[in-house]
Each structure stands twice: as structure tokens, then as C-alpha cells.
């Protein structure tokens, strides 16, 4: 069950792979409308996993991660053909006590959090929001094919 997600697990905090209970993934087109699709996918997945109460925080983080992937990892001047793998992919993975949202993109560039204290800016606060609303986040390069990186955010879930 974890095989397609194995590259995503590299760089994640230690989590017992045997404890994974669910995973879901969707390809996103290289258009900003994909952010809406990512939010809808997240909403339906969390509802199926009975985690609907976490939607607001998780959807905000998913929106920021997907927006960053589209804005910074897919420059407008790079030609795209329909034969390519989808350039951005959203993965949601649920463990017993944790939920991980991971966004894969084709860029090898590391995500950079804005160091300025300009909170009135209209953009550039994405990683600050990811850091504020998730319990932890990080990124790692992908080895082999596909190339690129994964940026992930982890949410702790309440013990039942």
C-alpha cells in the first residue's frame, strides 16, 4: 500500500509505516484553478476518513502548498505537453495519530520562507501560514524519476 508513497516518506518525521490506515493522491493540472480542485479533493478525502473537523486548517495548508508549487515550481515560460506526467501531485496520508499533506512538483529548488516581517504584503506568506497551521513541515528532493521535490506538512490527530 505504501509503495507509491515511499519517496514521500523520505524526509518525513519518523512514522511507523505499519500504522498507516489510509492514503489518497490526485494529479493537479498546471493551472491556478487546480487549487480549488485540491481543496475539493481534500474535503472529500477528510470526510471519508471522518476528519471533517480538520478541514479548515488542512485545506489552508494544502492551498498554500499547491499555490507555491504552481507559482514557483512551474514557471510560465516552460512548455508543457499532454504527454508529461502531471507536474503537481497532492498526496494525503493518514496514520493513526497523524495526517500528512504532501505536494510533489518538478522543481529541485528548495522552498524559501520569507524572512521579512511584511505581513501586509499580498503574497509571500505561504510558508509562514503552513508553519502556523500545521504541527511541522519540511521538504526533500526526490531521487530518481520523477525528479523534483516534495513539500509536506504534518498534522497531529486527536487520540480516540
CSV table of N, CA and C in Angstrom, one decimal:
chain,number,residue,atom,x,y,z
A,1,UNK,N,0.8,-1.2,0.0
A,1,UNK,CA,0.0,0.0,0.0
A,1,UNK,C,0.9,1.3,0.0
A,2,UNK,N,2.0,1.2,0.6
A,2,UNK,CA,2.8,2.4,0.7
A,2,UNK,C,3.8,2.6,-0.4
A,3,UNK,N,3.9,1.6,-1.3
A,3,UNK,CA,5.0,1.7,-2.3
A,3,UNK,C,4.9,3.0,-3.1
A,4,UNK,N,3.8,3.5,-3.6
A,4,UNK,CA,3.8,4.7,-4.4
A,4,UNK,C,4.2,5.9,-3.5
A,5,UNK,N,4.0,5.8,-2.2
A,5,UNK,CA,4.3,6.9,-1.3
A,5,UNK,C,5.7,6.8,-0.7
A,6,UNK,N,6.4,5.7,-1.0
A,6,UNK,CA,7.7,5.6,-0.4
A,6,UNK,C,8.7,6.8,-0.6
A,7,UNK,N,8.7,7.3,-1.8
A,7,UNK,CA,9.6,8.5,-1.9
A,7,UNK,C,9.1,9.7,-1.1
A,8,UNK,N,7.8,9.8,-0.8
A,8,UNK,CA,7.3,10.8,0.1
A,8,UNK,C,7.7,10.6,1.5
A,9,UNK,N,7.9,9.4,2.0
A,9,UNK,CA,8.2,9.1,3.3
A,9,UNK,C,9.7,9.6,3.7
A,10,UNK,N,10.5,9.6,2.6
A,10,UNK,CA,11.9,10.1,2.9
A,10,UNK,C,11.8,11.5,3.4
A,11,UNK,N,12.4,11.8,4.5
A,11,UNK,CA,12.4,13.2,5.0
A,11,UNK,C,11.3,13.5,5.9
A,12,UNK,N,10.3,12.6,6.0
A,12,UNK,CA,9.2,12.9,7.0
A,12,UNK,C,9.7,12.5,8.4
A,13,UNK,N,9.0,13.1,9.4
A,13,UNK,CA,9.4,12.6,10.7
A,13,UNK,C,9.1,11.2,10.9
A,14,UNK,N,9.8,10.5,11.8
A,14,UNK,CA,9.7,9.1,12.0
A,14,UNK,C,8.2,8.7,12.2
A,15,UNK,N,7.6,7.9,11.4
A,15,UNK,CA,6.3,7.4,11.5
A,15,UNK,C,6.3,5.9,11.1
A,16,UNK,N,5.7,5.1,11.9
A,16,UNK,CA,5.6,3.7,11.7
A,16,UNK,C,4.8,3.4,10.4
A,17,UNK,N,5.4,2.9,9.3
A,17,UNK,CA,4.6,2.7,8.1
A,17,UNK,C,3.5,1.6,8.3
A,18,UNK,N,3.7,0.8,9.3
A,18,UNK,CA,2.6,-0.3,9.6
A,18,UNK,C,1.4,0.4,10.1
A,19,UNK,N,1.5,1.6,10.7
A,19,UNK,CA,0.4,2.3,11.3
A,19,UNK,C,-0.5,3.1,10.3
A,20,UNK,N,0.0,3.1,9.0
A,20,UNK,CA,-0.8,3.9,8.1
A,20,UNK,C,-2.2,3.2,7.9
A,21,UNK,N,-3.2,4.0,7.9
A,21,UNK,CA,-4.5,3.5,7.7
A,21,UNK,C,-5.1,3.8,6.4
A,22,UNK,N,-4.7,5.0,5.8
A,22,UNK,CA,-5.3,5.4,4.6
A,22,UNK,C,-4.4,6.3,3.8
A,23,UNK,N,-4.5,6.3,2.5
A,23,UNK,CA,-3.8,7.3,1.7
A,23,UNK,C,-4.6,7.6,0.4
A,24,UNK,N,-4.4,8.8,-0.1
A,24,UNK,CA,-5.1,9.2,-1.3
A,24,UNK,C,-4.2,10.2,-2.0
A,25,UNK,N,-4.4,10.2,-3.3
A,25,UNK,CA,-3.5,11.0,-4.2
A,25,UNK,C,-4.3,11.5,-5.4
A,26,UNK,N,-3.9,12.7,-5.8
A,26,UNK,CA,-4.6,13.2,-7.0
A,26,UNK,C,-3.6,14.1,-7.8
A,27,UNK,N,-3.7,14.0,-9.1
A,27,UNK,CA,-2.9,14.8,-10.0
A,27,UNK,C,-3.5,16.1,-10.2
A,28,UNK,N,-2.7,17.2,-10.3
A,28,UNK,CA,-3.3,18.5,-10.5
A,28,UNK,C,-2.7,19.2,-11.7
A,29,UNK,N,-3.6,19.8,-12.5
A,29,UNK,CA,-3.1,20.4,-13.8
A,29,UNK,C,-2.3,21.7,-13.4
A,30,UNK,N,-1.5,22.1,-14.4
A,30,UNK,CA,-0.6,23.3,-14.2
A,30,UNK,C,-1.4,24.5,-14.4
A,31,UNK,N,-2.5,24.7,-13.6
A,31,UNK,CA,-3.3,25.9,-13.7
A,31,UNK,C,-3.7,26.3,-12.3
A,32,UNK,N,-3.9,27.6,-12.0
A,32,UNK,CA,-4.2,28.0,-10.7
A,32,UNK,C,-5.6,27.5,-10.3
A,33,UNK,N,-6.5,27.1,-11.2
A,33,UNK,CA,-7.7,26.5,-10.8
A,33,UNK,C,-7.5,25.2,-10.1
A,34,UNK,N,-6.3,24.6,-10.2
A,34,UNK,CA,-6.0,23.4,-9.5
A,34,UNK,C,-6.1,23.5,-8.0
A,35,UNK,N,-5.9,24.7,-7.5
A,35,UNK,CA,-6.0,24.9,-6.0
A,35,UNK,C,-7.4,24.6,-5.6
A,36,UNK,N,-8.4,25.0,-6.3
A,36,UNK,CA,-9.8,24.7,-5.9
A,36,UNK,C,-10.0,23.2,-6.0
A,37,UNK,N,-9.5,22.5,-7.0
A,37,UNK,CA,-9.6,21.1,-7.1
A,37,UNK,C,-8.9,20.4,-5.9
A,38,UNK,N,-7.8,20.9,-5.5
A,38,UNK,CA,-7.1,20.3,-4.4
A,38,UNK,C,-7.9,20.4,-3.1
A,39,UNK,N,-8.5,21.6,-2.9
A,39,UNK,CA,-9.3,21.8,-1.7
A,39,UNK,C,-10.5,20.8,-1.8
A,40,UNK,N,-11.2,20.7,-2.9
A,40,UNK,CA,-12.3,19.7,-3.0
A,40,UNK,C,-11.9,18.3,-2.8
A,41,UNK,N,-10.7,17.9,-3.3
A,41,UNK,CA,-10.2,16.6,-3.1
A,41,UNK,C,-9.9,16.4,-1.6
A,42,UNK,N,-9.3,17.4,-0.9
A,42,UNK,CA,-9.0,17.3,0.5
A,42,UNK,C,-10.3,17.2,1.3
A,43,UNK,N,-11.3,18.0,0.9
A,43,UNK,CA,-12.6,17.9,1.7
A,43,UNK,C,-13.2,16.6,1.6
A,44,UNK,N,-13.3,16.0,0.4
A,44,UNK,CA,-13.9,14.7,0.3
A,44,UNK,C,-13.1,13.6,0.9
A,45,UNK,N,-11.8,13.7,0.9
A,45,UNK,CA,-10.9,12.7,1.5
A,45,UNK,C,-11.1,12.7,3.0
A,46,UNK,N,-11.0,13.9,3.6
A,46,UNK,CA,-11.1,14.1,5.0
A,46,UNK,C,-12.5,13.6,5.5
A,47,UNK,N,-13.5,13.9,4.7
A,47,UNK,CA,-14.9,13.4,5.1
A,47,UNK,C,-15.0,11.9,5.1
A,48,UNK,N,-14.3,11.3,4.1
A,48,UNK,CA,-14.3,9.8,4.0
A,48,UNK,C,-13.6,9.2,5.2
A,49,UNK,N,-12.5,9.9,5.7
A,49,UNK,CA,-11.7,9.5,6.8
A,49,UNK,C,-12.3,9.9,8.1
A,50,UNK,N,-13.5,10.6,8.1
A,50,UNK,CA,-14.1,11.1,9.3
A,50,UNK,C,-13.2,12.1,10.0
A,51,UNK,N,-12.6,13.0,9.3
A,51,UNK,CA,-11.7,14.0,9.8
A,51,UNK,C,-12.2,15.4,9.3
A,52,UNK,N,-13.5,15.5,9.0
A,52,UNK,CA,-14.0,16.8,8.5
A,52,UNK,C,-13.8,18.0,9.4
A,53,UNK,N,-13.6,17.7,10.7
A,53,UNK,CA,-13.4,18.9,11.6
A,53,UNK,C,-12.0,19.5,11.4
A,54,UNK,N,-11.1,18.8,10.7
A,54,UNK,CA,-9.8,19.3,10.5
A,54,UNK,C,-9.7,20.1,9.1
A,55,UNK,N,-10.8,20.1,8.4
A,55,UNK,CA,-10.8,20.6,7.0
A,55,UNK,C,-10.2,22.0,6.9
A,56,UNK,N,-10.6,23.0,7.8
A,56,UNK,CA,-10.2,24.4,7.6
A,56,UNK,C,-8.7,24.5,7.6
A,57,UNK,N,-8.1,24.0,8.7
A,57,UNK,CA,-6.6,24.1,8.8
A,57,UNK,C,-5.9,23.3,7.6
A,58,UNK,N,-6.3,22.1,7.4
A,58,UNK,CA,-5.7,21.3,6.4
A,58,UNK,C,-5.9,21.9,5.0
A,59,UNK,N,-7.1,22.4,4.7
A,59,UNK,CA,-7.3,23.0,3.4
A,59,UNK,C,-6.5,24.2,3.2
A,60,UNK,N,-6.3,25.0,4.2
A,60,UNK,CA,-5.5,26.2,4.1
A,60,UNK,C,-4.1,25.8,3.7
A,61,UNK,N,-3.5,24.8,4.4
A,61,UNK,CA,-2.2,24.4,4.2
A,61,UNK,C,-2.0,23.8,2.8
A,62,UNK,N,-3.0,22.9,2.4
A,62,UNK,CA,-3.0,22.4,1.0
A,62,UNK,C,-3.0,23.5,0.0
A,63,UNK,N,-3.9,24.5,0.2
A,63,UNK,CA,-4.0,25.6,-0.8
A,63,UNK,C,-2.6,26.3,-0.9
A,64,UNK,N,-2.0,26.5,0.2
A,64,UNK,CA,-0.7,27.2,0.1
A,64,UNK,C,0.4,26.4,-0.5
A,65,UNK,N,0.5,25.1,-0.2
A,65,UNK,CA,1.5,24.2,-0.8
A,65,UNK,C,1.2,24.1,-2.3
A,66,UNK,N,0.0,23.9,-2.7
A,66,UNK,CA,-0.3,23.8,-4.2
A,66,UNK,C,0.0,25.1,-4.9
A,67,UNK,N,-0.4,26.2,-4.3
A,67,UNK,CA,-0.1,27.5,-4.9
A,67,UNK,C,1.3,27.7,-5.1
A,68,UNK,N,2.1,27.4,-4.0
A,68,UNK,CA,3.6,27.6,-4.1
A,68,UNK,C,4.2,26.7,-5.2
A,69,UNK,N,3.7,25.5,-5.3
A,69,UNK,CA,4.2,24.6,-6.4
A,69,UNK,C,3.9,25.2,-7.8
A,70,UNK,N,2.7,25.7,-7.9
A,70,UNK,CA,2.3,26.2,-9.2
A,70,UNK,C,3.0,27.5,-9.5
A,71,UNK,N,3.2,28.4,-8.5
A,71,UNK,CA,3.9,29.7,-8.7
A,71,UNK,C,5.4,29.6,-8.9
A,72,UNK,N,6.0,28.7,-8.1
A,72,UNK,CA,7.5,28.7,-8.1
A,72,UNK,C,8.1,27.6,-8.8
A,73,UNK,N,7.4,26.4,-8.9
A,73,UNK,CA,8.0,25.3,-9.5
A,73,UNK,C,7.6,25.1,-11.0
A,74,UNK,N,6.6,25.8,-11.4
A,74,UNK,CA,6.2,25.7,-12.8
A,74,UNK,C,6.2,27.1,-13.5
A,75,UNK,N,7.4,27.5,-13.8
A,75,UNK,CA,7.5,28.9,-14.5
A,75,UNK,C,6.6,28.9,-15.7
A,76,UNK,N,6.0,30.0,-16.0
A,76,UNK,CA,5.1,30.2,-17.1
A,76,UNK,C,5.8,30.0,-18.5
A,77,UNK,N,7.1,30.2,-18.6
A,77,UNK,CA,7.8,30.1,-19.8
A,77,UNK,C,8.2,28.7,-20.2
A,78,UNK,N,7.9,27.7,-19.3
A,78,UNK,CA,8.3,26.3,-19.6
A,78,UNK,C,7.1,25.6,-20.4
A,79,UNK,N,7.4,25.1,-21.6
A,79,UNK,CA,6.3,24.5,-22.4
A,79,UNK,C,5.9,23.2,-21.8
A,80,UNK,N,4.6,22.9,-21.9
A,80,UNK,CA,4.1,21.7,-21.3
A,80,UNK,C,3.3,20.9,-22.4
A,81,UNK,N,3.5,19.6,-22.4
A,81,UNK,CA,2.8,18.8,-23.4
A,81,UNK,C,1.9,17.9,-22.6
A,82,UNK,N,0.9,17.4,-23.2
A,82,UNK,CA,-0.1,16.5,-22.6
A,82,UNK,C,0.5,15.1,-22.3
A,83,UNK,N,1.7,14.8,-22.9
A,83,UNK,CA,2.4,13.5,-22.7
A,83,UNK,C,3.1,13.4,-21.4
A,84,UNK,N,3.4,14.5,-20.7
A,84,UNK,CA,4.1,14.5,-19.5
A,84,UNK,C,3.3,14.0,-18.3
A,85,UNK,N,4.0,13.5,-17.3
A,85,UNK,CA,3.3,13.2,-16.0
A,85,UNK,C,2.7,14.5,-15.5
A,86,UNK,N,1.6,14.4,-14.8
A,86,UNK,CA,1.1,15.7,-14.2
A,86,UNK,C,2.2,16.3,-13.4
A,87,UNK,N,2.4,17.6,-13.6
A,87,UNK,CA,3.5,18.3,-12.9
A,87,UNK,C,3.4,18.4,-11.4
A,88,UNK,N,2.2,18.5,-10.9
A,88,UNK,CA,2.0,18.7,-9.5
A,88,UNK,C,1.0,17.6,-9.0
A,89,UNK,N,1.3,17.0,-7.8
A,89,UNK,CA,0.5,15.9,-7.3
A,89,UNK,C,0.4,16.1,-5.8
A,90,UNK,N,-0.9,16.0,-5.3
A,90,UNK,CA,-1.2,16.1,-3.9
A,90,UNK,C,-1.4,14.7,-3.3
A,91,UNK,N,-0.7,14.5,-2.2
A,91,UNK,CA,-0.9,13.2,-1.5
A,91,UNK,C,-1.4,13.5,-0.1
A,92,UNK,N,-2.3,12.7,0.3
A,92,UNK,CA,-2.8,12.8,1.7
A,92,UNK,C,-2.6,11.4,2.3
A,93,UNK,N,-1.9,11.4,3.5
A,93,UNK,CA,-1.7,10.1,4.1
A,93,UNK,C,-2.1,10.2,5.6
A,94,UNK,N,-2.8,9.2,6.0
A,94,UNK,CA,-3.3,9.2,7.4
A,94,UNK,C,-2.7,8.0,8.1
A,95,UNK,N,-2.1,8.4,9.3
A,95,UNK,CA,-1.7,7.4,10.2
A,95,UNK,C,-2.7,7.4,11.4
A,96,UNK,N,-2.5,6.6,12.4
A,96,UNK,CA,-3.4,6.5,13.5
A,96,UNK,C,-3.5,7.9,14.2
A,97,UNK,N,-2.4,8.5,14.4
A,97,UNK,CA,-2.4,9.8,15.1
A,97,UNK,C,-1.9,11.0,14.3
A,98,UNK,N,-1.7,10.8,13.0
A,98,UNK,CA,-1.1,11.9,12.2
A,98,UNK,C,-1.7,11.9,10.8
A,99,UNK,N,-1.7,13.1,10.2
A,99,UNK,CA,-2.1,13.3,8.9
A,99,UNK,C,-1.0,14.1,8.2
A,100,UNK,N,-0.6,13.6,7.0
A,100,UNK,CA,0.4,14.3,6.3
A,100,UNK,C,-0.1,14.7,4.9
A,101,UNK,N,0.1,16.0,4.6
A,101,UNK,CA,-0.3,16.5,3.2
A,101,UNK,C,1.0,16.7,2.5
A,102,UNK,N,1.2,16.2,1.4
A,102,UNK,CA,2.5,16.4,0.6
A,102,UNK,C,2.2,16.8,-0.8
A,103,UNK,N,2.9,17.7,-1.3
A,103,UNK,CA,2.7,18.2,-2.7
A,103,UNK,C,4.1,18.0,-3.4
A,104,UNK,N,4.0,17.2,-4.5
A,104,UNK,CA,5.1,16.9,-5.3
A,104,UNK,C,5.1,17.9,-6.5
A,105,UNK,N,6.3,18.4,-6.8
A,105,UNK,CA,6.4,19.3,-8.0
A,105,UNK,C,7.7,19.0,-8.7
A,106,UNK,N,7.9,19.4,-9.9
A,106,UNK,CA,9.1,19.1,-10.7
A,106,UNK,C,10.3,19.9,-10.4
A,107,UNK,N,10.3,20.9,-9.5
A,107,UNK,CA,11.4,21.7,-9.3
A,107,UNK,C,12.4,21.1,-8.3
A,108,UNK,N,13.7,21.3,-8.5
A,108,UNK,CA,14.7,20.9,-7.5
A,108,UNK,C,15.0,22.1,-6.5
A,109,UNK,N,14.4,23.2,-6.7
A,109,UNK,CA,14.7,24.4,-5.8
A,109,UNK,C,14.0,24.2,-4.5
A,110,UNK,N,14.7,24.5,-3.4
A,110,UNK,CA,14.1,24.4,-2.1
A,110,UNK,C,13.1,25.5,-1.9
A,111,UNK,N,12.1,25.3,-1.1
A,111,UNK,CA,11.2,26.3,-0.7
A,111,UNK,C,11.8,27.3,0.2
A,112,UNK,N,11.6,28.6,0.1
A,112,UNK,CA,12.2,29.6,0.9
A,112,UNK,C,11.1,30.4,1.6
A,113,UNK,N,11.2,30.4,2.9
A,113,UNK,CA,10.2,31.2,3.7
A,113,UNK,C,10.7,32.6,3.7
A,114,UNK,N,9.8,33.5,3.5
A,114,UNK,CA,10.1,35.0,3.5
A,114,UNK,C,10.6,35.3,4.9
A,115,UNK,N,11.7,36.0,4.9
A,115,UNK,CA,12.3,36.4,6.2
A,115,UNK,C,11.9,37.8,6.6
A,116,UNK,N,11.2,38.5,5.8
A,116,UNK,CA,10.8,39.9,6.1
A,116,UNK,C,9.6,39.8,7.1
A,117,UNK,N,9.4,40.9,7.8
A,117,UNK,CA,8.2,40.9,8.7
A,117,UNK,C,7.1,41.7,8.0
A,118,UNK,N,7.0,41.6,6.7
A,118,UNK,CA,5.9,42.4,5.9
A,118,UNK,C,4.7,41.6,5.8
A,119,UNK,N,3.9,41.6,6.9
A,119,UNK,CA,2.6,40.8,6.9
A,119,UNK,C,1.5,41.5,6.1
A,120,UNK,N,1.8,42.7,5.6
A,120,UNK,CA,0.7,43.4,4.9
A,120,UNK,C,0.9,43.1,3.4
A,121,UNK,N,1.9,42.4,3.0
A,121,UNK,CA,2.1,42.0,1.6
A,121,UNK,C,1.0,41.1,1.1
A,122,UNK,N,0.7,41.2,-0.1
A,122,UNK,CA,-0.4,40.3,-0.7
A,122,UNK,C,0.0,38.9,-1.0
A,123,UNK,N,1.3,38.7,-1.1
A,123,UNK,CA,1.8,37.3,-1.3
A,123,UNK,C,3.1,37.1,-0.6
A,124,UNK,N,3.6,35.9,-0.5
A,124,UNK,CA,4.8,35.6,0.1
A,124,UNK,C,4.7,35.1,1.6
A,125,UNK,N,3.5,34.9,2.0
A,125,UNK,CA,3.3,34.4,3.4
A,125,UNK,C,2.9,32.9,3.4
A,126,UNK,N,3.0,32.2,2.3
A,126,UNK,CA,2.5,30.9,2.2
A,126,UNK,C,3.2,29.9,3.2
A,127,UNK,N,4.5,29.9,3.3
A,127,UNK,CA,5.2,29.0,4.2
A,127,UNK,C,5.0,29.5,5.7
A,128,UNK,N,4.8,30.7,5.9
A,128,UNK,CA,4.5,31.2,7.3
A,128,UNK,C,3.2,30.6,7.7
A,129,UNK,N,2.2,30.6,6.8
A,129,UNK,CA,0.9,30.0,7.1
A,129,UNK,C,1.0,28.5,7.3
A,130,UNK,N,1.7,27.9,6.5
A,130,UNK,CA,1.9,26.4,6.6
A,130,UNK,C,2.5,26.1,8.0
A,131,UNK,N,3.5,26.9,8.3
A,131,UNK,CA,4.2,26.7,9.6
A,131,UNK,C,3.2,27.0,10.8
A,132,UNK,N,2.4,28.0,10.6
A,132,UNK,CA,1.4,28.4,11.7
A,132,UNK,C,0.3,27.4,11.9
A,133,UNK,N,-0.2,26.8,10.8
A,133,UNK,CA,-1.4,25.9,10.9
A,133,UNK,C,-1.1,24.4,11.0
A,134,UNK,N,0.1,24.0,10.7
A,134,UNK,CA,0.4,22.6,10.8
A,134,UNK,C,1.3,22.4,12.0
A,135,UNK,N,1.5,21.2,12.4
A,135,UNK,CA,2.4,20.9,13.6
A,135,UNK,C,3.9,20.9,13.2
A,136,UNK,N,4.1,20.5,11.9
A,136,UNK,CA,5.5,20.6,11.4
A,136,UNK,C,5.4,20.5,9.9
A,137,UNK,N,6.5,21.0,9.2
A,137,UNK,CA,6.5,20.9,7.8
A,137,UNK,C,8.0,20.8,7.4
A,138,UNK,N,8.2,20.4,6.1
A,138,UNK,CA,9.5,20.2,5.6
A,138,UNK,C,9.5,19.9,4.1
A,139,UNK,N,10.6,19.6,3.6
A,139,UNK,CA,10.7,19.3,2.2
A,139,UNK,C,11.9,18.3,2.0
A,140,UNK,N,11.9,17.7,0.8
A,140,UNK,CA,13.0,16.9,0.5
A,140,UNK,C,13.0,16.7,-1.0
A,141,UNK,N,14.2,16.6,-1.6
A,141,UNK,CA,14.3,16.3,-3.1
A,141,UNK,C,13.9,14.8,-3.3
A,142,UNK,N,13.4,14.6,-4.5
A,142,UNK,CA,13.0,13.2,-4.9
A,142,UNK,C,14.3,12.6,-5.6
A,143,UNK,N,14.5,11.4,-5.3
A,143,UNK,CA,15.6,10.7,-6.0
A,143,UNK,C,15.1,9.9,-7.2
A,144,UNK,N,15.8,9.9,-8.3
A,144,UNK,CA,15.3,9.2,-9.5
A,144,UNK,C,14.2,9.9,-10.2
A,145,UNK,N,13.3,9.1,-10.8
A,145,UNK,CA,12.2,9.6,-11.6
A,145,UNK,C,10.9,9.4,-10.8
A,146,UNK,N,10.0,10.3,-10.7
A,146,UNK,CA,10.2,11.7,-11.3
A,146,UNK,C,11.1,12.5,-10.4
A,147,UNK,N,11.8,13.5,-11.1
A,147,UNK,CA,12.6,14.4,-10.4
A,147,UNK,C,11.8,15.5,-9.8
A,148,UNK,N,12.4,16.2,-8.9
A,148,UNK,CA,11.7,17.3,-8.3
A,148,UNK,C,11.8,17.3,-6.8
A,149,UNK,N,10.8,17.7,-6.1
A,149,UNK,CA,10.8,17.7,-4.6
A,149,UNK,C,9.4,17.5,-4.1
A,150,UNK,N,9.3,17.2,-2.8
A,150,UNK,CA,8.0,17.1,-2.1
A,150,UNK,C,8.1,18.0,-0.9
A,151,UNK,N,7.1,18.8,-0.8
A,151,UNK,CA,6.9,19.7,0.4
A,151,UNK,C,5.8,19.1,1.2
A,152,UNK,N,6.0,18.9,2.5
A,152,UNK,CA,5.0,18.2,3.3
A,152,UNK,C,4.6,19.0,4.5
A,153,UNK,N,3.4,18.7,5.1
A,153,UNK,CA,3.0,19.3,6.3
A,153,UNK,C,2.3,18.2,7.1
A,154,UNK,N,2.6,18.2,8.4
A,154,UNK,CA,2.1,17.1,9.3
A,154,UNK,C,1.1,17.8,10.3
A,155,UNK,N,0.0,17.1,10.5
A,155,UNK,CA,-1.0,17.5,11.5
A,155,UNK,C,-1.1,16.3,12.5
A,156,UNK,N,-1.0,16.6,13.7
A,156,UNK,CA,-1.3,15.6,14.8
A,156,UNK,C,-2.8,15.4,14.9
A,157,UNK,N,-3.3,14.2,15.0
A,157,UNK,CA,-4.7,13.9,15.2
A,157,UNK,C,-5.0,13.5,16.6
A,158,UNK,N,-6.1,13.9,17.1
A,158,UNK,CA,-6.5,13.5,18.5
A,158,UNK,C,-6.6,12.0,18.6
A,159,UNK,N,-6.1,11.5,19.8
A,159,UNK,CA,-6.2,10.1,20.0
A,159,UNK,C,-7.7,9.8,20.4
A,160,UNK,N,-8.2,8.7,19.9
A,160,UNK,CA,-9.6,8.4,20.2
A,160,UNK,C,-9.7,7.5,21.4
